[in-house]
């Protein structure tokens, strides 16, 4: 697979009928679900689960998505999504990059850059990234 950056974390999806919109291709909102799913899978692999987030009273909330849709996906197609942590300021912000590829022809269908802010789960107020986040995420940062 031709990835935009080295060392991607990847996961595969099969496009289901539920993902298809009235234009007969994957609805744009479905890509956000893929983004969320691969982000959590990557986080879990790095050692941070939702249970850890709850214990630490922290969440990484999306503050900005920049998405480029370059080609449609259709029902039954096999897709592979890659993600990288590309920015980590050790204070409040994290950024991920994503690339979605159709496996059959290796065509890139979507690219996304997402910025997150660290907040408390209980109040939603901005808070510093906890040490446990630094330990898990900082070694995974890939430079562009």
PDB file of N, CA and C in Angstrom, residues 78-117:
ATOM      1  N   UNK A  78     -13.698  -3.323  -0.161  1.00  0.00           N
ATOM      2  CA  UNK A  78     -12.790  -3.457   0.975  1.00  0.00           C
ATOM      3  C   UNK A  78     -11.916  -2.211   1.021  1.00  0.00           C
ATOM      4  N   UNK A  79     -11.888  -1.580   2.188  1.00  0.00           N
ATOM      5  CA  UNK A  79     -11.122  -0.351   2.380  1.00  0.00           C
ATOM      6  C   UNK A  79     -10.114  -0.547   3.501  1.00  0.00           C
ATOM      7  N   UNK A  80      -9.029   0.193   3.424  1.00  0.00           N
ATOM      8  CA  UNK A  80      -8.039   0.185   4.500  1.00  0.00           C
ATOM      9  C   UNK A  80      -7.787   1.619   4.929  1.00  0.00           C
ATOM     10  N   UNK A  81      -7.917   1.850   6.225  1.00  0.00           N
ATOM     11  CA  UNK A  81      -7.709   3.183   6.798  1.00  0.00           C
ATOM     12  C   UNK A  81      -6.406   3.176   7.585  1.00  0.00           C
ATOM     13  N   UNK A  82      -5.582   4.192   7.339  1.00  0.00           N
ATOM     14  CA  UNK A  82      -4.338   4.378   8.088  1.00  0.00           C
ATOM     15  C   UNK A  82      -4.458   5.629   8.939  1.00  0.00           C
ATOM     16  N   UNK A  83      -3.790   5.603  10.077  1.00  0.00           N
ATOM     17  CA  UNK A  83      -3.713   6.797  10.910  1.00  0.00           C
ATOM     18  C   UNK A  83      -2.316   6.932  11.485  1.00  0.00           C
ATOM     19  N   UNK A  84      -1.980   8.177  11.756  1.00  0.00           N
ATOM     20  CA  UNK A  84      -0.718   8.524  12.401  1.00  0.00           C
ATOM     21  C   UNK A  84      -0.983   9.650  13.391  1.00  0.00           C
ATOM     22  N   UNK A  85      -0.287   9.643  14.496  1.00  0.00           N
ATOM     23  CA  UNK A  85      -0.259  10.817  15.366  1.00  0.00           C
ATOM     24  C   UNK A  85       0.854  11.692  14.809  1.00  0.00           C
ATOM     25  N   UNK A  86       0.507  12.885  14.359  1.00  0.00           N
ATOM     26  CA  UNK A  86       1.486  13.736  13.677  1.00  0.00           C
ATOM     27  C   UNK A  86       1.884  14.963  14.491  1.00  0.00           C
ATOM     28  N   UNK A  87       1.125  15.263  15.519  1.00  0.00           N
ATOM     29  CA  UNK A  87       1.483  16.371  16.417  1.00  0.00           C
ATOM     30  C   UNK A  87       1.059  15.995  17.827  1.00  0.00           C
ATOM     31  N   UNK A  88       1.913  16.367  18.788  1.00  0.00           N
ATOM     32  CA  UNK A  88       1.609  16.103  20.194  1.00  0.00           C
ATOM     33  C   UNK A  88       2.387  17.138  20.994  1.00  0.00           C
ATOM     34  N   UNK A  89       1.688  18.147  21.521  1.00  0.00           N
ATOM     35  CA  UNK A  89       2.404  19.263  22.152  1.00  0.00           C
ATOM     36  C   UNK A  89       2.719  19.058  23.634  1.00  0.00           C
ATOM     37  N   UNK A  90       2.327  17.912  24.194  1.00  0.00           N
ATOM     38  CA  UNK A  90       2.549  17.569  25.597  1.00  0.00           C
ATOM     39  C   UNK A  90       1.837  18.511  26.566  1.00  0.00           C
ATOM     40  N   UNK A  91       0.933  19.328  26.041  1.00  0.00           N
ATOM     41  CA  UNK A  91       0.165  20.229  26.908  1.00  0.00           C
ATOM     42  C   UNK A  91      -1.324  19.976  26.745  1.00  0.00           C
ATOM     43  N   UNK A  92      -1.890  20.388  25.605  1.00  0.00           N
ATOM     44  CA  UNK A  92      -3.340  20.309  25.416  1.00  0.00           C
ATOM     45  C   UNK A  92      -3.772  19.682  24.096  1.00  0.00           C
ATOM     46  N   UNK A  93      -2.904  19.660  23.096  1.00  0.00           N
ATOM     47  CA  UNK A  93      -3.344  19.337  21.739  1.00  0.00           C
ATOM     48  C   UNK A  93      -2.628  18.118  21.146  1.00  0.00           C
ATOM     49  N   UNK A  94      -3.409  17.400  20.344  1.00  0.00           N
ATOM     50  CA  UNK A  94      -2.932  16.235  19.604  1.00  0.00           C
ATOM     51  C   UNK A  94      -3.507  16.352  18.197  1.00  0.00           C
ATOM     52  N   UNK A  95      -2.754  15.901  17.200  1.00  0.00           N
ATOM     53  CA  UNK A  95      -3.278  15.868  15.831  1.00  0.00           C
ATOM     54  C   UNK A  95      -2.997  14.508  15.214  1.00  0.00           C
ATOM     55  N   UNK A  96      -3.951  14.066  14.430  1.00  0.00           N
ATOM     56  CA  UNK A  96      -3.826  12.815  13.686  1.00  0.00           C
ATOM     57  C   UNK A  96      -4.007  13.093  12.199  1.00  0.00           C
ATOM     58  N   UNK A  97      -3.374  12.269  11.407  1.00  0.00           N
ATOM     59  CA  UNK A  97      -3.580  12.274   9.967  1.00  0.00           C
ATOM     60  C   UNK A  97      -4.173  10.917   9.599  1.00  0.00           C
ATOM     61  N   UNK A  98      -5.051  10.914   8.597  1.00  0.00           N
ATOM     62  CA  UNK A  98      -5.719   9.697   8.154  1.00  0.00           C
ATOM     63  C   UNK A  98      -5.638   9.603   6.635  1.00  0.00           C
ATOM     64  N   UNK A  99      -5.628   8.376   6.140  1.00  0.00           N
ATOM     65  CA  UNK A  99      -5.686   8.116   4.704  1.00  0.00           C
ATOM     66  C   UNK A  99      -6.530   6.862   4.504  1.00  0.00           C
ATOM     67  N   UNK A 100      -7.527   6.951   3.632  1.00  0.00           N
ATOM     68  CA  UNK A 100      -8.401   5.817   3.338  1.00  0.00           C
ATOM     69  C   UNK A 100      -8.140   5.358   1.909  1.00  0.00           C
ATOM     70  N   UNK A 101      -7.877   4.065   1.749  1.00  0.00           N
ATOM     71  CA  UNK A 101      -7.513   3.498   0.450  1.00  0.00           C
ATOM     72  C   UNK A 101      -8.446   2.332   0.117  1.00  0.00           C
ATOM     73  N   UNK A 102      -8.863   2.278  -1.143  1.00  0.00           N
ATOM     74  CA  UNK A 102      -9.610   1.115  -1.641  1.00  0.00           C
ATOM     75  C   UNK A 102      -8.575   0.031  -1.952  1.00  0.00           C
ATOM     76  N   UNK A 103      -8.749  -1.142  -1.401  1.00  0.00           N
ATOM     77  CA  UNK A 103      -7.741  -2.190  -1.516  1.00  0.00           C
ATOM     78  C   UNK A 103      -7.602  -2.693  -2.949  1.00  0.00           C
ATOM     79  N   UNK A 104      -8.696  -2.829  -3.684  1.00  0.00           N
ATOM     80  CA  UNK A 104      -8.657  -3.443  -5.021  1.00  0.00           C
ATOM     81  C   UNK A 104      -7.751  -2.708  -6.000  1.00  0.00           C
ATOM     82  N   UNK A 105      -7.739  -1.386  -5.953  1.00  0.00           N
ATOM     83  CA  UNK A 105      -6.905  -0.621  -6.888  1.00  0.00           C
ATOM     84  C   UNK A 105      -5.911   0.307  -6.188  1.00  0.00           C
ATOM     85  N   UNK A 106      -5.864   0.241  -4.871  1.00  0.00           N
ATOM     86  CA  UNK A 106      -4.973   1.053  -4.040  1.00  0.00           C
ATOM     87  C   UNK A 106      -5.165   2.551  -4.260  1.00  0.00           C
ATOM     88  N   UNK A 107      -6.362   2.940  -4.639  1.00  0.00           N
ATOM     89  CA  UNK A 107      -6.672   4.356  -4.832  1.00  0.00           C
ATOM     90  C   UNK A 107      -7.003   5.001  -3.489  1.00  0.00           C
ATOM     91  N   UNK A 108      -6.399   6.164  -3.249  1.00  0.00           N
ATOM     92  CA  UNK A 108      -6.728   6.928  -2.052  1.00  0.00           C
ATOM     93  C   UNK A 108      -8.078   7.598  -2.251  1.00  0.00           C
ATOM     94  N   UNK A 109      -9.005   7.351  -1.320  1.00  0.00           N
ATOM     95  CA  UNK A 109     -10.356   7.890  -1.404  1.00  0.00           C
ATOM     96  C   UNK A 109     -10.562   9.118  -0.532  1.00  0.00           C
ATOM     97  N   UNK A 110      -9.774   9.217   0.536  1.00  0.00           N
ATOM     98  CA  UNK A 110      -9.976  10.307   1.492  1.00  0.00           C
ATOM     99  C   UNK A 110      -8.693  10.522   2.283  1.00  0.00           C
ATOM    100  N   UNK A 111      -8.441  11.794   2.567  1.00  0.00           N
ATOM    101  CA  UNK A 111      -7.372  12.175   3.485  1.00  0.00           C
ATOM    102  C   UNK A 111      -7.978  13.120   4.507  1.00  0.00           C
ATOM    103  N   UNK A 112      -7.503  13.010   5.733  1.00  0.00           N
ATOM    104  CA  UNK A 112      -8.056  13.849   6.795  1.00  0.00           C
ATOM    105  C   UNK A 112      -6.953  14.234   7.768  1.00  0.00           C
ATOM    106  N   UNK A 113      -7.038  15.458   8.236  1.00  0.00           N
ATOM    107  CA  UNK A 113      -6.178  15.953   9.315  1.00  0.00           C
ATOM    108  C   UNK A 113      -7.127  16.394  10.422  1.00  0.00           C
ATOM    109  N   UNK A 114      -6.934  15.858  11.623  1.00  0.00           N
ATOM    110  CA  UNK A 114      -7.833  16.144  12.740  1.00  0.00           C
ATOM    111  C   UNK A 114      -7.044  16.636  13.937  1.00  0.00           C
ATOM    112  N   UNK A 115      -7.519  17.734  14.517  1.00  0.00           N
ATOM    113  CA  UNK A 115      -6.919  18.266  15.749  1.00  0.00           C
ATOM    114  C   UNK A 115      -7.851  17.969  16.911  1.00  0.00           C
ATOM    115  N   UNK A 116      -7.248  17.567  18.013  1.00  0.00           N
ATOM    116  CA  UNK A 116      -7.975  17.249  19.239  1.00  0.00           C
ATOM    117  C   UNK A 116      -7.471  18.143  20.363  1.00  0.00           C
ATOM    118  N   UNK A 117      -8.345  18.401  21.327  1.00  0.00           N
ATOM    119  CA  UNK A 117      -7.966  19.091  22.562  1.00  0.00           C
ATOM    120  C   UNK A 117      -8.293  18.175  23.729  1.00  0.00           C
TER     121      UNK A 117
END
